[in-house]
CSV table of C-alpha atoms in Angstrom, one decimal:
chain,number,residue,atom,x,y,z
C,809,UNK,CA,116.7,98.7,78.8
C,810,UNK,CA,117.3,95.1,78.3
C,811,UNK,CA,117.0,94.0,74.7
C,812,UNK,CA,115.6,90.5,74.1
C,813,UNK,CA,116.8,88.3,71.3
C,814,UNK,CA,114.8,85.1,70.9
C,815,UNK,CA,112.3,83.4,68.7
C,816,UNK,CA,109.5,84.4,71.1
C,817,UNK,CA,108.2,87.5,69.4
C,818,UNK,CA,104.7,86.8,70.2
C,819,UNK,CA,105.5,87.3,73.9
C,820,UNK,CA,107.4,90.5,73.6
C,821,UNK,CA,105.9,93.9,72.8
C,822,UNK,CA,108.8,96.0,71.6
C,823,UNK,CA,108.4,99.6,72.7
C,824,UNK,CA,110.2,102.5,74.3
C,825,UNK,CA,110.0,103.1,78.1
C,826,UNK,CA,106.4,103.9,78.9
C,827,UNK,CA,105.4,107.5,79.2
C,828,UNK,CA,102.2,107.9,81.2
C,829,UNK,CA,101.9,111.6,80.3
C,830,UNK,CA,103.1,113.9,77.6
C,831,UNK,CA,105.5,116.1,79.6
C,832,UNK,CA,108.1,118.0,77.7
C,833,UNK,CA,110.2,118.2,80.9
C,834,UNK,CA,112.2,115.2,82.1
C,835,UNK,CA,110.8,113.8,85.4
C,836,UNK,CA,114.4,114.1,86.8
C,837,UNK,CA,114.5,117.9,86.1
C,838,UNK,CA,111.1,118.3,87.8
C,839,UNK,CA,112.4,116.4,90.8
C,840,UNK,CA,115.5,118.6,90.9
C,841,UNK,CA,113.5,121.7,90.7
C,842,UNK,CA,111.5,120.5,93.8
C,843,UNK,CA,114.8,119.9,95.7
C,844,UNK,CA,116.0,123.4,94.7
C,845,UNK,CA,113.1,124.9,96.8
C,846,UNK,CA,114.9,123.5,99.9
C,847,UNK,CA,112.3,124.9,102.4
C,848,UNK,CA,108.5,125.3,101.9
C,849,UNK,CA,105.4,125.9,104.1
C,850,UNK,CA,102.6,123.6,105.0
C,851,UNK,CA,99.3,125.3,105.7
C,852,UNK,CA,97.0,123.0,107.5
C,853,UNK,CA,93.7,125.0,107.4
C,854,UNK,CA,90.3,123.3,107.1
C,855,UNK,CA,87.3,122.4,109.3
C,856,UNK,CA,89.5,120.9,112.0
C,857,UNK,CA,90.8,124.4,112.6
C,858,UNK,CA,87.4,125.5,114.0
C,859,UNK,CA,86.8,122.3,116.0
C,860,UNK,CA,90.1,122.2,118.0
C,861,UNK,CA,90.8,118.9,116.5
C,862,UNK,CA,93.4,117.0,114.4
C,863,UNK,CA,90.7,115.5,112.2
C,864,UNK,CA,87.5,117.4,111.5
C,865,UNK,CA,84.2,116.0,112.8
C,866,UNK,CA,82.1,115.4,109.7
C,867,UNK,CA,78.9,115.3,111.8
C,868,UNK,CA,79.2,119.0,112.8
C,869,UNK,CA,77.6,121.8,110.7
C,870,UNK,CA,79.7,123.1,107.9
C,871,UNK,CA,79.0,126.7,108.8
C,872,UNK,CA,81.5,126.3,111.6
C,873,UNK,CA,84.1,127.2,108.9
C,874,UNK,CA,83.9,130.9,109.2
C,875,UNK,CA,87.1,132.9,109.0
C,876,UNK,CA,86.8,136.4,110.4
C,877,UNK,CA,89.8,137.9,108.7
C,878,UNK,CA,91.1,135.5,106.0
C,879,UNK,CA,94.5,137.0,104.8
C,880,UNK,CA,96.4,134.7,102.4
C,881,UNK,CA,98.7,137.7,101.6
C,882,UNK,CA,99.8,137.4,105.3
C,883,UNK,CA,100.5,133.7,104.8
C,884,UNK,CA,102.7,134.5,101.8
C,885,UNK,CA,104.5,137.2,103.6
C,886,UNK,CA,105.3,134.9,106.5
C,887,UNK,CA,106.6,132.3,104.1
C,888,UNK,CA,108.9,134.9,102.4
C,889,UNK,CA,110.2,136.0,105.8
C,890,UNK,CA,111.4,132.5,106.4
C,891,UNK,CA,113.1,132.4,103.0
C,892,UNK,CA,110.6,129.7,102.0
C,893,UNK,CA,110.1,129.0,98.3
C,894,UNK,CA,106.5,127.7,98.1
C,895,UNK,CA,103.8,126.1,100.1
C,896,UNK,CA,101.2,123.3,100.3
C,897,UNK,CA,97.5,123.9,101.4
C,898,UNK,CA,95.1,121.3,102.7
C,899,UNK,CA,92.4,121.6,100.2
C,900,UNK,CA,90.5,118.7,101.7
C,901,UNK,CA,91.4,116.8,104.9
C,902,UNK,CA,90.1,113.4,106.1
C,903,UNK,CA,86.7,114.7,107.1
C,904,UNK,CA,86.0,115.5,103.5
C,905,UNK,CA,85.3,119.3,103.7
C,906,UNK,CA,86.5,121.2,100.6
C,907,UNK,CA,87.8,124.7,101.0
C,908,UNK,CA,87.2,125.6,97.4
C,909,UNK,CA,83.7,126.0,95.8
C,910,UNK,CA,83.6,122.5,94.4
C,911,UNK,CA,80.8,121.7,91.9
C,912,UNK,CA,80.8,118.0,92.9
C,913,UNK,CA,77.9,118.5,95.3
C,914,UNK,CA,79.7,117.7,98.6
C,915,UNK,CA,80.3,119.8,101.7
C,916,UNK,CA,82.4,122.9,100.9
C,917,UNK,CA,82.7,126.5,101.4
C,918,UNK,CA,79.7,127.0,99.3
C,919,UNK,CA,77.6,126.1,102.3
C,920,UNK,CA,79.4,128.5,104.6
C,921,UNK,CA,78.4,132.1,105.6
C,922,UNK,CA,81.1,133.8,103.4
C,923,UNK,CA,81.6,131.3,100.7
C,924,UNK,CA,85.2,132.1,100.4
C,925,UNK,CA,87.4,130.4,97.9
C,926,UNK,CA,90.4,129.8,100.1
C,927,UNK,CA,92.3,127.8,97.5
C,928,UNK,CA,91.9,130.6,94.9
C,929,UNK,CA,93.0,133.3,97.3
C,930,UNK,CA,96.0,131.2,98.4
C,931,UNK,CA,97.1,130.5,94.9
C,932,UNK,CA,96.9,134.2,93.9
C,933,UNK,CA,98.8,135.4,97.1
C,934,UNK,CA,101.7,133.0,96.8
C,935,UNK,CA,102.2,133.5,93.0
C,936,UNK,CA,102.1,137.2,93.5
C,937,UNK,CA,105.3,136.8,95.7
C,938,UNK,CA,106.9,134.4,93.3
C,939,UNK,CA,106.3,131.3,95.4
C,940,UNK,CA,105.5,127.9,94.1
C,941,UNK,CA,101.9,126.6,94.7
C,942,UNK,CA,101.4,123.1,96.0
C,943,UNK,CA,98.2,121.4,97.2
C,944,UNK,CA,97.5,118.6,99.8
C,945,UNK,CA,94.4,116.4,99.1
C,946,UNK,CA,93.1,113.5,101.1
C,947,UNK,CA,91.5,110.5,99.4
C,948,UNK,CA,90.3,109.3,102.8
C,949,UNK,CA,86.8,111.1,103.1
C,950,UNK,CA,84.6,110.4,106.0
C,951,UNK,CA,81.8,112.6,104.8
C,952,UNK,CA,81.5,110.7,101.5
C,953,UNK,CA,82.4,107.3,103.0
C,954,UNK,CA,85.5,106.9,101.0
C,955,UNK,CA,87.4,104.4,103.0
C,956,UNK,CA,88.7,100.8,103.2
C,957,UNK,CA,86.3,98.2,101.6
C,958,UNK,CA,84.0,101.0,100.5
C,959,UNK,CA,85.7,102.1,97.3
C,960,UNK,CA,83.2,102.2,94.4
C,961,UNK,CA,83.5,103.6,90.8
C,962,UNK,CA,81.3,106.5,91.8
C,963,UNK,CA,83.7,107.5,94.6
C,964,UNK,CA,86.7,107.1,92.4
C,965,UNK,CA,85.0,109.5,89.9
C,966,UNK,CA,84.4,111.9,92.7
C,967,UNK,CA,88.1,112.0,93.5
C,968,UNK,CA,88.9,112.5,89.9
C,969,UNK,CA,86.4,115.3,89.5
C,970,UNK,CA,87.7,117.2,92.5
C,971,UNK,CA,91.3,116.8,91.3
C,972,UNK,CA,90.2,118.1,87.9
C,973,UNK,CA,88.8,121.2,89.4
C,974,UNK,CA,92.0,121.9,91.4
C,975,UNK,CA,94.1,121.3,88.3
C,976,UNK,CA,92.1,123.3,85.8
C,977,UNK,CA,90.8,126.3,87.8
C,978,UNK,CA,93.8,127.5,89.8
C,979,UNK,CA,96.7,127.8,87.3
C,980,UNK,CA,100.0,125.9,87.5
C,981,UNK,CA,100.1,123.5,90.4
C,982,UNK,CA,103.7,122.5,91.0
C,983,UNK,CA,102.9,119.5,93.2
C,984,UNK,CA,100.1,117.6,94.8
C,985,UNK,CA,100.6,115.6,98.1
C,986,UNK,CA,97.9,113.1,98.4
C,987,UNK,CA,97.1,111.5,101.9
C,988,UNK,CA,95.0,108.6,103.1
C,989,UNK,CA,96.3,105.7,101.1
C,990,UNK,CA,98.0,102.7,102.6
C,991,UNK,CA,98.5,104.2,106.2
C,992,UNK,CA,97.6,102.1,109.2
C,993,UNK,CA,94.9,104.6,110.2
C,994,UNK,CA,93.2,104.7,106.8
C,995,UNK,CA,93.9,101.2,105.4
C,996,UNK,CA,92.9,102.1,101.8
C,997,UNK,CA,95.2,99.8,99.7
C,998,UNK,CA,96.4,100.5,96.2
C,999,UNK,CA,94.5,97.3,95.2
C,1000,UNK,CA,91.2,99.0,96.1
C,1001,UNK,CA,91.9,102.6,94.8
C,1002,UNK,CA,94.4,102.2,92.1
C,1003,UNK,CA,97.4,104.7,92.4
C,1004,UNK,CA,98.1,104.6,88.7
C,1005,UNK,CA,94.6,105.6,87.8
C,1006,UNK,CA,94.8,108.7,89.9
C,1007,UNK,CA,98.4,109.4,89.0
C,1008,UNK,CA,97.7,109.2,85.3
C,1009,UNK,CA,94.6,111.4,85.7
C,1010,UNK,CA,96.7,114.2,87.3
C,1011,UNK,CA,99.4,113.9,84.7
C,1012,UNK,CA,97.0,114.2,81.9
C,1013,UNK,CA,95.6,117.4,83.3
C,1014,UNK,CA,99.0,118.9,84.2
C,1015,UNK,CA,102.0,116.8,83.0
C,1016,UNK,CA,104.6,118.7,85.0
C,1017,UNK,CA,102.7,118.5,88.3
C,1018,UNK,CA,104.6,116.3,90.7
C,1019,UNK,CA,102.4,113.8,92.5
C,1020,UNK,CA,103.2,111.8,95.6
C,1021,UNK,CA,101.6,109.7,98.3
C,1022,UNK,CA,102.5,111.0,101.7
C,1023,UNK,CA,102.5,107.5,102.9
C,1024,UNK,CA,104.7,106.1,100.1
C,1025,UNK,CA,107.7,105.7,102.4
C,1026,UNK,CA,105.7,103.0,104.3
C,1027,UNK,CA,106.0,100.9,101.1
C,1028,UNK,CA,109.8,100.8,100.8
C,1029,UNK,CA,112.2,103.6,101.7
C,1030,UNK,CA,114.8,102.4,99.3
C,1031,UNK,CA,112.9,102.8,96.1
C,1032,UNK,CA,110.5,105.2,94.2
C,1033,UNK,CA,107.2,103.6,94.9
C,1034,UNK,CA,103.9,105.5,94.5
C,1035,UNK,CA,105.2,109.0,94.0
C,1036,UNK,CA,107.5,111.3,92.1
C,1037,UNK,CA,109.0,112.5,95.4
C,1038,UNK,CA,109.7,110.2,98.3
C,1039,UNK,CA,107.7,111.4,101.3
C,1040,UNK,CA,108.9,111.1,104.9
C,1041,UNK,CA,106.5,112.4,107.6
C,1042,UNK,CA,108.7,112.8,110.6
C,1043,UNK,CA,105.8,113.5,113.0
C,1044,UNK,CA,104.6,109.9,112.0
C,1045,UNK,CA,108.0,108.4,112.8
C,1046,UNK,CA,109.2,108.1,109.2
C,1047,UNK,CA,112.9,108.6,109.1
C,1048,UNK,CA,114.9,109.8,106.1
C,1049,UNK,CA,117.8,107.4,105.6
C,1050,UNK,CA,121.3,108.8,106.1
C,1051,UNK,CA,122.4,107.7,102.6
C,1052,UNK,CA,119.1,108.6,100.9
C,1053,UNK,CA,119.7,108.7,97.1
C,1054,UNK,CA,116.1,109.6,96.0
C,1055,UNK,CA,114.4,113.0,95.7
C,1056,UNK,CA,112.5,113.4,99.0
C,1057,UNK,CA,110.4,115.6,101.2
C,1058,UNK,CA,110.3,115.7,105.0
C,1059,UNK,CA,107.4,117.4,106.8
C,1060,UNK,CA,107.3,118.7,110.4
C,1061,UNK,CA,105.1,121.2,112.3
C,1062,UNK,CA,106.1,124.2,114.4
C,1063,UNK,CA,103.1,123.4,116.7
C,1064,UNK,CA,102.4,120.2,118.5
C,1065,UNK,CA,99.7,119.2,116.0
C,1066,UNK,CA,99.0,119.8,112.3
C,1067,UNK,CA,96.0,122.1,112.8
C,1068,UNK,CA,95.9,125.2,114.9
C,1069,UNK,CA,94.2,124.9,118.3
C,1070,UNK,CA,93.3,127.3,121.0
C,1071,UNK,CA,96.3,126.1,123.2
C,1072,UNK,CA,98.6,127.2,120.4
C,1073,UNK,CA,98.0,130.9,121.3
C,1074,UNK,CA,100.9,130.7,123.9
C,1075,UNK,CA,102.3,127.3,123.2
C,1076,UNK,CA,105.9,126.5,123.0
C,1077,UNK,CA,106.9,126.1,119.3
C,1078,UNK,CA,109.7,124.1,117.8
C,1079,UNK,CA,112.9,126.1,118.2
C,1080,UNK,CA,114.8,127.8,115.4
C,1081,UNK,CA,117.8,125.6,116.1
C,1082,UNK,CA,115.8,122.5,115.7
C,1083,UNK,CA,114.2,123.5,112.6
C,1084,UNK,CA,117.3,124.9,110.9
C,1085,UNK,CA,120.2,122.9,112.3
C,1086,UNK,CA,118.6,119.5,113.1
C,1087,UNK,CA,116.1,119.3,110.2
C,1088,UNK,CA,116.6,121.7,107.3
C,1089,UNK,CA,120.3,121.7,106.7
C,1090,UNK,CA,120.9,117.9,107.3
C,1091,UNK,CA,117.9,117.0,105.2
C,1092,UNK,CA,118.9,119.3,102.3
C,1093,UNK,CA,122.2,117.5,102.2
C,1094,UNK,CA,120.3,114.2,101.7
C,1095,UNK,CA,118.3,115.3,98.7
C,1096,UNK,CA,115.3,116.3,100.8
C,1097,UNK,CA,113.2,119.5,100.8
C,1098,UNK,CA,111.7,120.3,104.2
C,1099,UNK,CA,108.1,121.4,104.5
C,1100,UNK,CA,107.4,123.2,107.8
C,1101,UNK,CA,103.8,123.5,109.0
C,1102,UNK,CA,102.6,126.9,110.2
C,1103,UNK,CA,98.8,126.5,110.6
C,1104,UNK,CA,96.5,129.5,110.2
C,1105,UNK,CA,94.1,130.2,113.1
C,1106,UNK,CA,90.3,130.7,113.1
C,1107,UNK,CA,90.7,134.2,112.0
C,1108,UNK,CA,92.3,132.9,108.8
C,1109,UNK,CA,95.6,134.3,109.7
C,1110,UNK,CA,98.9,132.9,110.9
C,1111,UNK,CA,99.1,133.7,114.6
C,1112,UNK,CA,101.7,136.3,115.8
C,1113,UNK,CA,103.8,133.7,117.6
C,1114,UNK,CA,104.1,131.6,114.5
C,1115,UNK,CA,104.9,134.6,112.4
C,1116,UNK,CA,107.7,135.6,114.8
C,1117,UNK,CA,109.2,132.1,114.7
C,1118,UNK,CA,109.2,132.1,110.9
C,1119,UNK,CA,111.0,135.4,110.8
C,1120,UNK,CA,113.5,134.0,113.2
C,1121,UNK,CA,114.0,131.0,110.9
C,1122,UNK,CA,114.7,133.4,108.1
C,1123,UNK,CA,117.2,135.3,110.1
C,1124,UNK,CA,119.2,132.1,110.9
C,1125,UNK,CA,118.9,130.5,107.4
C,1126,UNK,CA,119.4,132.2,104.1
C,1127,UNK,CA,118.5,130.4,100.8
C,1128,UNK,CA,121.8,129.1,99.5
C,1129,UNK,CA,120.8,128.4,95.9
C,1130,UNK,CA,119.9,125.2,94.0
C,1131,UNK,CA,120.4,121.8,95.6
C,1132,UNK,CA,123.2,119.5,94.7
C,1133,UNK,CA,122.6,117.3,91.6
C,1134,UNK,CA,120.9,114.0,92.1
C,1135,UNK,CA,122.9,110.7,91.7
C,1136,UNK,CA,122.2,107.9,89.4
C,1137,UNK,CA,119.3,106.3,91.3
C,1138,UNK,CA,116.3,105.2,89.3
C,1139,UNK,CA,113.8,108.1,89.6
C,1140,UNK,CA,110.7,106.9,87.7
C,1141,UNK,CA,108.1,105.8,90.2
C,1142,UNK,CA,106.4,102.5,90.3
C,1143,UNK,CA,102.7,103.4,90.1
C,1144,UNK,CA,100.8,100.1,89.6
C,1145,UNK,CA,100.0,97.1,91.8
C,1146,UNK,CA,102.5,94.2,92.2
C,1147,UNK,CA,101.4,91.5,89.8
C,1148,UNK,CA,103.4,88.9,91.8
C,1149,UNK,CA,101.5,89.6,95.0
C,1150,UNK,CA,99.5,86.5,96.2
C,1151,UNK,CA,100.7,84.3,93.4
C,1152,UNK,CA,102.2,80.8,93.9
C,1153,UNK,CA,105.9,81.1,94.7
C,1154,UNK,CA,108.9,78.7,94.9
C,1155,UNK,CA,112.5,79.0,95.9
C,1156,UNK,CA,115.8,77.1,95.8
C,1157,UNK,CA,115.6,76.4,99.6
C,1158,UNK,CA,114.3,78.0,102.8
C,1159,UNK,CA,114.4,77.8,106.5
C,1160,UNK,CA,111.5,75.9,108.2
C,1161,UNK,CA,109.3,78.9,108.8
C,1162,UNK,CA,110.6,81.3,106.2
C,1163,UNK,CA,108.9,80.2,102.9
C,1164,UNK,CA,109.0,82.0,99.6
C,1165,UNK,CA,105.5,83.4,100.3
C,1166,UNK,CA,107.2,86.1,102.3
C,1167,UNK,CA,108.5,87.7,99.0
C,1168,UNK,CA,105.1,88.4,97.6
C,1169,UNK,CA,102.8,88.7,100.6
C,1170,UNK,CA,102.6,92.6,100.3
C,1171,UNK,CA,104.1,93.0,103.7
C,1172,UNK,CA,107.3,94.9,103.9
C,1173,UNK,CA,108.0,93.8,107.4
C,1174,UNK,CA,108.6,90.1,106.4
C,1175,UNK,CA,111.6,88.5,104.5
C,1176,UNK,CA,112.6,85.3,103.0
C,1177,UNK,CA,116.3,84.4,103.3
C,1178,UNK,CA,118.6,82.0,101.7
C,1179,UNK,CA,120.0,79.3,104.0
C,1180,UNK,CA,123.4,80.1,105.5
C,1181,UNK,CA,126.3,78.9,103.4
C,1182,UNK,CA,124.5,78.5,100.1
C,1183,UNK,CA,126.2,80.7,97.5
C,1184,UNK,CA,123.4,80.8,95.0
C,1185,UNK,CA,119.7,81.0,95.3
C,1186,UNK,CA,116.6,81.6,93.2
C,1187,UNK,CA,113.0,82.7,93.7
C,1188,UNK,CA,110.2,82.0,91.3
C,1189,UNK,CA,106.6,83.5,90.8
C,1190,UNK,CA,103.9,81.5,89.1
C,1191,UNK,CA,101.1,83.6,87.5
C,1192,UNK,CA,97.6,82.1,87.4
C,1193,UNK,CA,97.5,83.0,83.7
C,1194,UNK,CA,99.9,84.4,81.1
C,1195,UNK,CA,100.7,87.9,82.4
C,1196,UNK,CA,102.1,91.0,80.7
C,1197,UNK,CA,104.8,93.0,82.6
C,1198,UNK,CA,107.4,95.7,81.8
C,1199,UNK,CA,109.2,96.3,85.0
C,1200,UNK,CA,110.7,94.1,87.7
C,1201,UNK,CA,112.3,95.0,91.0
C,1202,UNK,CA,113.6,93.1,94.1
C,1203,UNK,CA,114.0,94.8,97.4
C,1204,UNK,CA,116.5,93.9,100.1
C,1205,UNK,CA,116.2,95.0,103.8
C,1206,UNK,CA,119.4,97.1,103.9
C,1207,UNK,CA,119.5,99.0,107.2
C,1208,UNK,CA,116.7,97.1,108.7
C,1209,UNK,CA,118.8,94.7,110.8
C,1210,UNK,CA,121.9,95.8,112.9
C,1211,UNK,CA,124.4,93.8,110.7
C,1212,UNK,CA,122.7,94.3,107.3
C,1213,UNK,CA,124.3,97.6,106.1
C,1214,UNK,CA,124.9,96.8,102.5
C,1215,UNK,CA,123.7,94.5,99.8
C,1216,UNK,CA,124.4,90.8,100.1
C,1217,UNK,CA,123.4,90.0,96.5
C,1218,UNK,CA,126.0,89.7,93.8
C,1219,UNK,CA,125.3,88.9,90.2
C,1220,UNK,CA,121.6,88.4,89.5
C,1221,UNK,CA,119.4,87.5,86.5
C,1222,UNK,CA,115.7,88.0,85.9
C,1223,UNK,CA,114.1,85.4,83.6
C,1224,UNK,CA,110.6,84.9,82.2
C,1225,UNK,CA,109.0,81.6,81.1
C,1226,UNK,CA,107.3,82.4,77.8
C,1227,UNK,CA,105.5,80.4,75.2
C,1228,UNK,CA,107.1,79.4,72.0
C,1229,UNK,CA,104.6,78.7,69.2
C,1230,UNK,CA,105.1,75.6,67.0
C,1231,UNK,CA,102.9,74.6,64.1
C,1232,UNK,CA,99.9,76.7,63.1
C,1233,UNK,CA,97.2,75.9,65.7
C,1234,UNK,CA,96.5,78.4,68.5
C,1235,UNK,CA,93.9,76.2,70.1
C,1236,UNK,CA,95.9,73.1,70.6
C,1237,UNK,CA,98.3,73.4,73.6
C,1238,UNK,CA,100.3,70.5,72.3
C,1239,UNK,CA,101.6,72.9,69.6
C,1240,UNK,CA,103.2,75.1,72.2
C,1241,UNK,CA,106.3,74.8,74.2
C,1242,UNK,CA,107.8,77.1,76.9
C,1243,UNK,CA,111.3,78.4,77.4
C,1244,UNK,CA,113.1,80.7,79.8
C,1245,UNK,CA,114.4,83.9,78.4
C,1246,UNK,CA,116.5,86.5,80.2
C,1247,UNK,CA,114.8,89.9,80.6
C,1248,UNK,CA,117.3,91.8,82.9
C,1249,UNK,CA,120.6,91.2,84.8
C,1250,UNK,CA,123.1,93.0,86.9
C,1251,UNK,CA,126.3,92.7,88.9
C,1252,UNK,CA,125.1,94.0,92.3
C,1253,UNK,CA,121.8,95.1,93.9
C,1254,UNK,CA,123.7,98.2,95.1
C,1255,UNK,CA,121.3,100.3,97.3
C,1256,UNK,CA,119.0,97.2,97.8
C,1257,UNK,CA,116.3,98.3,95.3
C,1258,UNK,CA,117.1,98.3,91.6
C,1259,UNK,CA,114.1,98.5,89.3
C,1260,UNK,CA,114.5,97.4,85.7
C,1261,UNK,CA,112.5,98.6,82.7
C,1262,UNK,CA,112.2,95.5,80.4
C,1263,UNK,CA,110.5,94.9,77.1
C,1264,UNK,CA,106.8,94.3,77.8
C,1265,UNK,CA,106.7,90.5,78.0
C,1266,UNK,CA,103.9,88.0,78.4
C,1267,UNK,CA,104.9,85.2,80.7
C,1268,UNK,CA,103.6,82.4,82.9
C,1269,UNK,CA,106.4,82.5,85.4
C,1270,UNK,CA,109.2,84.9,86.5
C,1271,UNK,CA,112.4,83.8,88.2
C,1272,UNK,CA,115.0,85.8,90.0
C,1273,UNK,CA,118.5,84.0,90.4
C,1274,UNK,CA,121.4,85.5,92.3
C,1275,UNK,CA,124.8,85.0,93.9
C,1276,UNK,CA,124.9,85.3,97.7
C,1277,UNK,CA,127.9,87.5,98.8
C,1278,UNK,CA,127.8,87.2,102.6
C,1279,UNK,CA,126.4,84.2,104.6
C,1280,UNK,CA,122.8,84.7,103.7
C,1281,UNK,CA,120.8,87.2,101.7
C,1282,UNK,CA,117.3,88.4,102.7
C,1283,UNK,CA,114.6,89.4,100.2
C,1284,UNK,CA,111.7,91.6,101.3
C,1285,UNK,CA,109.7,91.6,98.0
C,1286,UNK,CA,109.7,90.5,94.5
C,1287,UNK,CA,107.9,93.0,92.3
C,1288,UNK,CA,106.5,92.5,88.8
C,1289,UNK,CA,104.6,95.5,87.3
C,1290,UNK,CA,102.9,96.5,84.1
C,1291,UNK,CA,103.4,100.3,84.2
C,1292,UNK,CA,101.1,102.4,82.0
C,1293,UNK,CA,102.3,103.7,78.7
C,1294,UNK,CA,100.8,106.7,77.0
C,1295,UNK,CA,98.5,104.6,74.9
C,1296,UNK,CA,97.1,103.0,78.1
C,1297,UNK,CA,96.9,106.1,80.2
C,1298,UNK,CA,93.6,106.8,81.9
């Protein structure tokens, strides 16, 4: 952590790195334990299973959900046969139907003929066989109108109440994968439904439960944004980088879609060679655990053709033991909104149509770049009012362009414009002056994303100055964050 030495004590809150939850286990150890799993199962099983759809139709009667032979022990046996170490079950998908008897008053198994607690049965079966228990939960909820522009405090509380049930009634949950944020098909931004509020709520209930946004890789694949594990959904075109330094997950499905459909009775499944040789082994070598979807059918069982394929995977691949140690990449996730987004911005220079607004527009597909031949450059963010922050990060588009394979940024320096008090009056602005102080620095941007924890500082501006190593340097985003500490946790 950068230590500040200046006469601006009123602007700096000296504290240790924020801890949003009282875990006794280092986050890096929890991340490593997840990577040690290597291969786990996805169980897409919900209302869509009974409608032959990928998303359930919220207008259909809930009593369609009626398994005739629910057998979660069979699910666990199938996972063991593939040498899997755990699983994730879709507790609620985008239509909003809950496969546990929720007390939140929404559509659930309580309104179905058998009133089966599928989540409870799943958790018992998998723990009985020594497997880790993970859950999937969608914040996008069509039944309850939880969607873009329609987020209200009451709906946020519904999400928190449902997560409370899942994290207090079913024992230790090793990880929750949340879906529905940020993606093009849901469009719920972190500015409407705050990630850090839900993240801290989960951590308060189960401090060692890993929590990640399935669409977090859409933010920036080079940094830990919005999740303890970096998620890459291959079926959605998200590609795990060849040189990935971060703890990650990849998810694929043996069938064509995520939920079981009638056509899957005799469908061609993904081959054993593709699963093991093209996905599992290469991804494990890049700090990535693979999650393979084997969706249960309408009986509530995994169909025979899927069971056979899982057994074949287990014949071809044996669990090799713990994963390789993680490197030195920063593993603590950014969980809050970017305070720089939408603020006034300035720069040392820019091409005609590539102004500095590209570095804080919230769009990871745009970049500002320094004019060719200029060896130094700077970017500046102007806050509308004095703003507190404790983390800064700049992202560079390494790998996005054919000739942009490594960082082009050399030495760099983060500075903050802070108020220096003179005299005794707080009311008279004439008694105050401002000065730039250094809050962080480095010699290279390395992988293109280097977050810095800094002393919590109140500033009116933030400036990033840097040396340009090769011709011109591109910047995707300037990030300024105020991450929650334990005293500010929800």
